[in-house]
Amino acid sequence: MKRIKAIYPGSFDPPTNGHLDLIERGSKIFDELVVAVLGNPEKDPLFSVADRRKMLEAMTADFDNVTVDTFGGLTVDYAMRVGASAVLRGIRAISDYEYELQMALMNRNLQPGLETVFMMPAEKYSYLSSRLVREIAQLGGSIDCLVPPLVAQKLREKIDVAHKFADAEAREHEASGQETPDGKVAERRTKPRKRRS
Ligand code: PNS
């Protein structure tokens, strides 16, 4: 019997509960599923490809037929390299459809033998995206029900480091009398200085 191997490509920056939901669904219909993290040098990701891979490996450790890999270049070329015959993508809402359709048709044009399979995550994840998770985490909101505990922990660590770095940078700029890019020091400098008594 023919075994179907699929890839689930994406940025996963960071991986969310919605991604995990889709991986679980995909693992039930494909014999093998490779979660493929794109190392896209054009984007400025929050997490390195290695970090994203590690998080996904931990998240998928219980699925026997799921592996995690990284790739660069075209998705269709990667699919051919690993012997996959399907690409799994999630569709959360109608708004995803146009972009996903365009990508699926372009991939089909590039590699006619490769099928794209769309699956829907659970409704509770239909508004969930990595971009919103990053934004909420960066602004101090709770992300605990949006990502697995390990990812929440990594996000908190990453954002703590970023805040410490930004504070140190602001202090350095203040000491040197320069403006920070966000104008924080400039604001303080425009206030009248207290007279020395
Ligand atoms: O999680 P994302 O960012 O929505 O994933 C998008 C991804 C990685 C599937 C897409 O950008 C992609 O396939 N990139 C690889 C380059 C490629 O094949 N581009 C042509 C797509 S038709």
mmCIF file of N, CA and C in Angstrom, residues 54-119:
data_model
loop_
_atom_site.group_PDB
_atom_site.id
_atom_site.type_symbol
_atom_site.label_atom_id
_atom_site.label_comp_id
_atom_site.label_asym_id
_atom_site.label_seq_id
_atom_site.Cartn_x
_atom_site.Cartn_y
_atom_site.Cartn_z
ATOM 1 N N LYS A 54 13.586 23.352 18.063
ATOM 2 C CA LYS A 54 13.601 22.695 19.379
ATOM 3 C C LYS A 54 12.212 22.736 20.019
ATOM 4 N N MET A 55 11.546 23.893 19.916
ATOM 5 C CA MET A 55 10.204 23.998 20.520
ATOM 6 C C MET A 55 9.246 23.004 19.855
ATOM 7 N N LEU A 56 9.310 22.938 18.521
ATOM 8 C CA LEU A 56 8.403 22.030 17.800
ATOM 9 C C LEU A 56 8.735 20.567 18.107
ATOM 10 N N GLU A 57 10.021 20.277 18.268
ATOM 11 C CA GLU A 57 10.388 18.891 18.598
ATOM 12 C C GLU A 57 9.803 18.495 19.948
ATOM 13 N N ALA A 58 9.884 19.418 20.904
ATOM 14 C CA ALA A 58 9.333 19.114 22.233
ATOM 15 C C ALA A 58 7.811 18.971 22.150
ATOM 16 N N MET A 59 7.175 19.849 21.366
ATOM 17 C CA MET A 59 5.710 19.822 21.259
ATOM 18 C C MET A 59 5.191 18.558 20.588
ATOM 19 N N THR A 60 6.003 17.980 19.702
ATOM 20 C CA THR A 60 5.509 16.852 18.891
ATOM 21 C C THR A 60 6.124 15.507 19.328
ATOM 22 N N ALA A 61 6.799 15.530 20.464
ATOM 23 C CA ALA A 61 7.527 14.323 20.905
ATOM 24 C C ALA A 61 6.611 13.096 21.033
ATOM 25 N N ASP A 62 5.337 13.328 21.321
ATOM 26 C CA ASP A 62 4.434 12.185 21.536
ATOM 27 C C ASP A 62 3.850 11.606 20.250
ATOM 28 N N PHE A 63 4.103 12.254 19.120
ATOM 29 C CA PHE A 63 3.550 11.737 17.850
ATOM 30 C C PHE A 63 4.621 10.899 17.140
ATOM 31 N N ASP A 64 4.344 9.602 17.010
ATOM 32 C CA ASP A 64 5.350 8.686 16.434
ATOM 33 C C ASP A 64 5.674 8.991 14.979
ATOM 34 N N ASN A 65 4.679 9.498 14.235
ATOM 35 C CA ASN A 65 4.889 9.680 12.785
ATOM 36 C C ASN A 65 5.182 11.140 12.402
ATOM 37 N N VAL A 66 5.535 11.949 13.402
ATOM 38 C CA VAL A 66 5.830 13.367 13.123
ATOM 39 C C VAL A 66 7.298 13.652 13.411
ATOM 40 N N THR A 67 7.961 14.309 12.454
ATOM 41 C CA THR A 67 9.342 14.757 12.674
ATOM 42 C C THR A 67 9.403 16.253 12.377
ATOM 43 N N VAL A 68 10.499 16.864 12.801
ATOM 44 C CA VAL A 68 10.669 18.306 12.567
ATOM 45 C C VAL A 68 11.967 18.506 11.804
ATOM 46 N N ASP A 69 11.923 19.428 10.855
ATOM 47 C CA ASP A 69 13.110 19.686 10.031
ATOM 48 C C ASP A 69 13.137 21.184 9.705
ATOM 49 N N THR A 70 14.221 21.641 9.143
ATOM 50 C CA THR A 70 14.299 23.034 8.690
ATOM 51 C C THR A 70 14.621 23.029 7.198
ATOM 52 N N PHE A 71 14.250 24.108 6.520
ATOM 53 C CA PHE A 71 14.555 24.151 5.093
ATOM 54 C C PHE A 71 14.708 25.590 4.619
ATOM 55 N N GLY A 72 15.338 25.700 3.429
ATOM 56 C CA GLY A 72 15.445 26.990 2.776
ATOM 57 C C GLY A 72 15.061 26.785 1.319
ATOM 58 N N GLY A 73 14.848 27.856 0.601
ATOM 59 C CA GLY A 73 14.483 27.736 -0.815
ATOM 60 C C GLY A 73 13.017 27.426 -0.986
ATOM 61 N N LEU A 74 12.684 26.866 -2.136
ATOM 62 C CA LEU A 74 11.276 26.609 -2.456
ATOM 63 C C LEU A 74 10.716 25.410 -1.688
ATOM 64 N N THR A 75 9.487 25.574 -1.242
ATOM 65 C CA THR A 75 8.797 24.484 -0.552
ATOM 66 C C THR A 75 8.684 23.249 -1.451
ATOM 67 N N VAL A 76 8.385 23.473 -2.726
ATOM 68 C CA VAL A 76 8.212 22.309 -3.631
ATOM 69 C C VAL A 76 9.530 21.530 -3.772
ATOM 70 N N ASP A 77 10.643 22.258 -3.813
ATOM 71 C CA ASP A 77 11.944 21.572 -3.932
ATOM 72 C C ASP A 77 12.241 20.763 -2.674
ATOM 73 N N TYR A 78 11.906 21.378 -1.522
ATOM 74 C CA TYR A 78 12.121 20.665 -0.259
ATOM 75 C C TYR A 78 11.245 19.395 -0.223
ATOM 76 N N ALA A 79 9.988 19.545 -0.655
ATOM 77 C CA ALA A 79 9.068 18.395 -0.647
ATOM 78 C C ALA A 79 9.639 17.251 -1.501
ATOM 79 N N MET A 80 10.193 17.608 -2.664
ATOM 80 C CA MET A 80 10.770 16.579 -3.550
ATOM 81 C C MET A 80 11.982 15.926 -2.882
ATOM 82 N N ARG A 81 12.813 16.758 -2.235
ATOM 83 C CA ARG A 81 14.038 16.232 -1.597
ATOM 84 C C ARG A 81 13.702 15.179 -0.548
ATOM 85 N N VAL A 82 12.605 15.423 0.217
ATOM 86 C CA VAL A 82 12.291 14.474 1.298
ATOM 87 C C VAL A 82 11.282 13.409 0.866
ATOM 88 N N GLY A 83 10.891 13.441 -0.408
ATOM 89 C CA GLY A 83 9.978 12.406 -0.923
ATOM 90 C C GLY A 83 8.541 12.577 -0.453
ATOM 91 N N ALA A 84 8.115 13.825 -0.238
ATOM 92 C CA ALA A 84 6.731 14.058 0.197
ATOM 93 C C ALA A 84 5.830 14.225 -1.026
ATOM 94 N N SER A 85 4.565 13.791 -0.883
ATOM 95 C CA SER A 85 3.638 13.972 -1.996
ATOM 96 C C SER A 85 2.517 14.940 -1.645
ATOM 97 N N ALA A 86 2.545 15.474 -0.435
ATOM 98 C CA ALA A 86 1.499 16.432 -0.050
ATOM 99 C C ALA A 86 2.070 17.529 0.848
ATOM 100 N N VAL A 87 1.410 18.682 0.748
ATOM 101 C CA VAL A 87 1.755 19.825 1.607
ATOM 102 C C VAL A 87 0.528 20.104 2.467
ATOM 103 N N LEU A 88 0.720 20.114 3.757
ATOM 104 C CA LEU A 88 -0.386 20.421 4.661
ATOM 105 C C LEU A 88 -0.348 21.903 5.008
ATOM 106 N N ARG A 89 -1.508 22.565 4.906
ATOM 107 C CA ARG A 89 -1.618 23.963 5.333
ATOM 108 C C ARG A 89 -2.941 24.136 6.077
ATOM 109 N N GLY A 90 -2.935 25.033 7.033
ATOM 110 C CA GLY A 90 -4.138 25.290 7.814
ATOM 111 C C GLY A 90 -4.889 26.492 7.267
ATOM 112 N N ILE A 91 -6.195 26.408 7.294
ATOM 113 C CA ILE A 91 -7.020 27.566 6.925
ATOM 114 C C ILE A 91 -7.907 27.883 8.121
ATOM 115 N N ARG A 92 -7.726 29.085 8.677
ATOM 116 C CA ARG A 92 -8.489 29.450 9.869
ATOM 117 C C ARG A 92 -9.786 30.149 9.505
ATOM 118 N N ALA A 93 -9.704 31.012 8.508
ATOM 119 C CA ALA A 93 -10.875 31.823 8.151
ATOM 120 C C ALA A 93 -10.803 32.111 6.659
ATOM 121 N N ILE A 94 -11.877 32.686 6.131
ATOM 122 C CA ILE A 94 -11.938 33.013 4.702
ATOM 123 C C ILE A 94 -10.745 33.892 4.307
ATOM 124 N N SER A 95 -10.347 34.761 5.242
ATOM 125 C CA SER A 95 -9.245 35.688 4.943
ATOM 126 C C SER A 95 -7.944 34.946 4.618
ATOM 127 N N ASP A 96 -7.770 33.746 5.145
ATOM 128 C CA ASP A 96 -6.562 32.960 4.817
ATOM 129 C C ASP A 96 -6.637 32.393 3.404
ATOM 130 N N TYR A 97 -7.870 32.209 2.951
ATOM 131 C CA TYR A 97 -8.075 31.395 1.756
ATOM 132 C C TYR A 97 -7.382 31.930 0.512
ATOM 133 N N GLU A 98 -7.487 33.249 0.305
ATOM 134 C CA GLU A 98 -6.966 33.825 -0.935
ATOM 135 C C GLU A 98 -5.457 33.578 -1.075
ATOM 136 N N TYR A 99 -4.729 33.881 -0.008
ATOM 137 C CA TYR A 99 -3.271 33.691 -0.003
ATOM 138 C C TYR A 99 -2.920 32.208 -0.140
ATOM 139 N N GLU A 100 -3.652 31.378 0.602
ATOM 140 C CA GLU A 100 -3.358 29.940 0.577
ATOM 141 C C GLU A 100 -3.670 29.329 -0.793
ATOM 142 N N LEU A 101 -4.745 29.811 -1.405
ATOM 143 C CA LEU A 101 -5.108 29.305 -2.733
ATOM 144 C C LEU A 101 -4.020 29.683 -3.743
ATOM 145 N N GLN A 102 -3.593 30.938 -3.662
ATOM 146 C CA GLN A 102 -2.555 31.427 -4.573
ATOM 147 C C GLN A 102 -1.284 30.576 -4.426
ATOM 148 N N MET A 103 -0.912 30.335 -3.163
ATOM 149 C CA MET A 103 0.304 29.560 -2.913
ATOM 150 C C MET A 103 0.146 28.107 -3.400
ATOM 151 N N ALA A 104 -1.012 27.525 -3.108
ATOM 152 C CA ALA A 104 -1.250 26.130 -3.501
ATOM 153 C C ALA A 104 -1.210 25.987 -5.019
ATOM 154 N N LEU A 105 -1.827 26.944 -5.720
ATOM 155 C CA LEU A 105 -1.867 26.857 -7.188
ATOM 156 C C LEU A 105 -0.479 27.102 -7.782
ATOM 157 N N MET A 106 0.254 28.018 -7.176
ATOM 158 C CA MET A 106 1.620 28.269 -7.658
ATOM 159 C C MET A 106 2.496 27.036 -7.419
ATOM 160 N N ASN A 107 2.352 26.428 -6.252
ATOM 161 C CA ASN A 107 3.128 25.211 -5.968
ATOM 162 C C ASN A 107 2.751 24.089 -6.940
ATOM 163 N N ARG A 108 1.465 24.030 -7.288
ATOM 164 C CA ARG A 108 1.019 22.998 -8.236
ATOM 165 C C ARG A 108 1.609 23.260 -9.624
ATOM 166 N N ASN A 109 1.683 24.555 -9.959
ATOM 167 C CA ASN A 109 2.279 24.935 -11.235
ATOM 168 C C ASN A 109 3.758 24.527 -11.275
ATOM 169 N N LEU A 110 4.441 24.724 -10.138
ATOM 170 C CA LEU A 110 5.868 24.396 -10.066
ATOM 171 C C LEU A 110 6.104 22.886 -10.002
ATOM 172 N N GLN A 111 5.179 22.200 -9.337
ATOM 173 C CA GLN A 111 5.371 20.760 -9.113
ATOM 174 C C GLN A 111 4.006 20.060 -9.161
ATOM 175 N N PRO A 112 3.547 19.702 -10.381
ATOM 176 C CA PRO A 112 2.170 19.190 -10.521
ATOM 177 C C PRO A 112 1.856 17.958 -9.677
ATOM 178 N N GLY A 113 2.859 17.184 -9.331
ATOM 179 C CA GLY A 113 2.578 15.956 -8.569
ATOM 180 C C GLY A 113 2.362 16.195 -7.084
ATOM 181 N N LEU A 114 2.582 17.401 -6.639
ATOM 182 C CA LEU A 114 2.500 17.679 -5.197
ATOM 183 C C LEU A 114 1.124 18.274 -4.860
ATOM 184 N N GLU A 115 0.384 17.611 -3.985
ATOM 185 C CA GLU A 115 -0.959 18.091 -3.634
ATOM 186 C C GLU A 115 -0.919 18.921 -2.357
ATOM 187 N N THR A 116 -1.678 20.008 -2.327
ATOM 188 C CA THR A 116 -1.835 20.757 -1.073
ATOM 189 C C THR A 116 -3.128 20.316 -0.413
ATOM 190 N N VAL A 117 -3.033 19.998 0.867
ATOM 191 C CA VAL A 117 -4.215 19.583 1.625
ATOM 192 C C VAL A 117 -4.477 20.633 2.692
ATOM 193 N N PHE A 118 -5.669 21.225 2.656
ATOM 194 C CA PHE A 118 -6.025 22.226 3.670
ATOM 195 C C PHE A 118 -6.804 21.553 4.793
ATOM 196 N N MET A 119 -6.447 21.897 6.013
ATOM 197 C CA MET A 119 -7.232 21.415 7.156
ATOM 198 C C MET A 119 -7.590 22.612 8.032
#
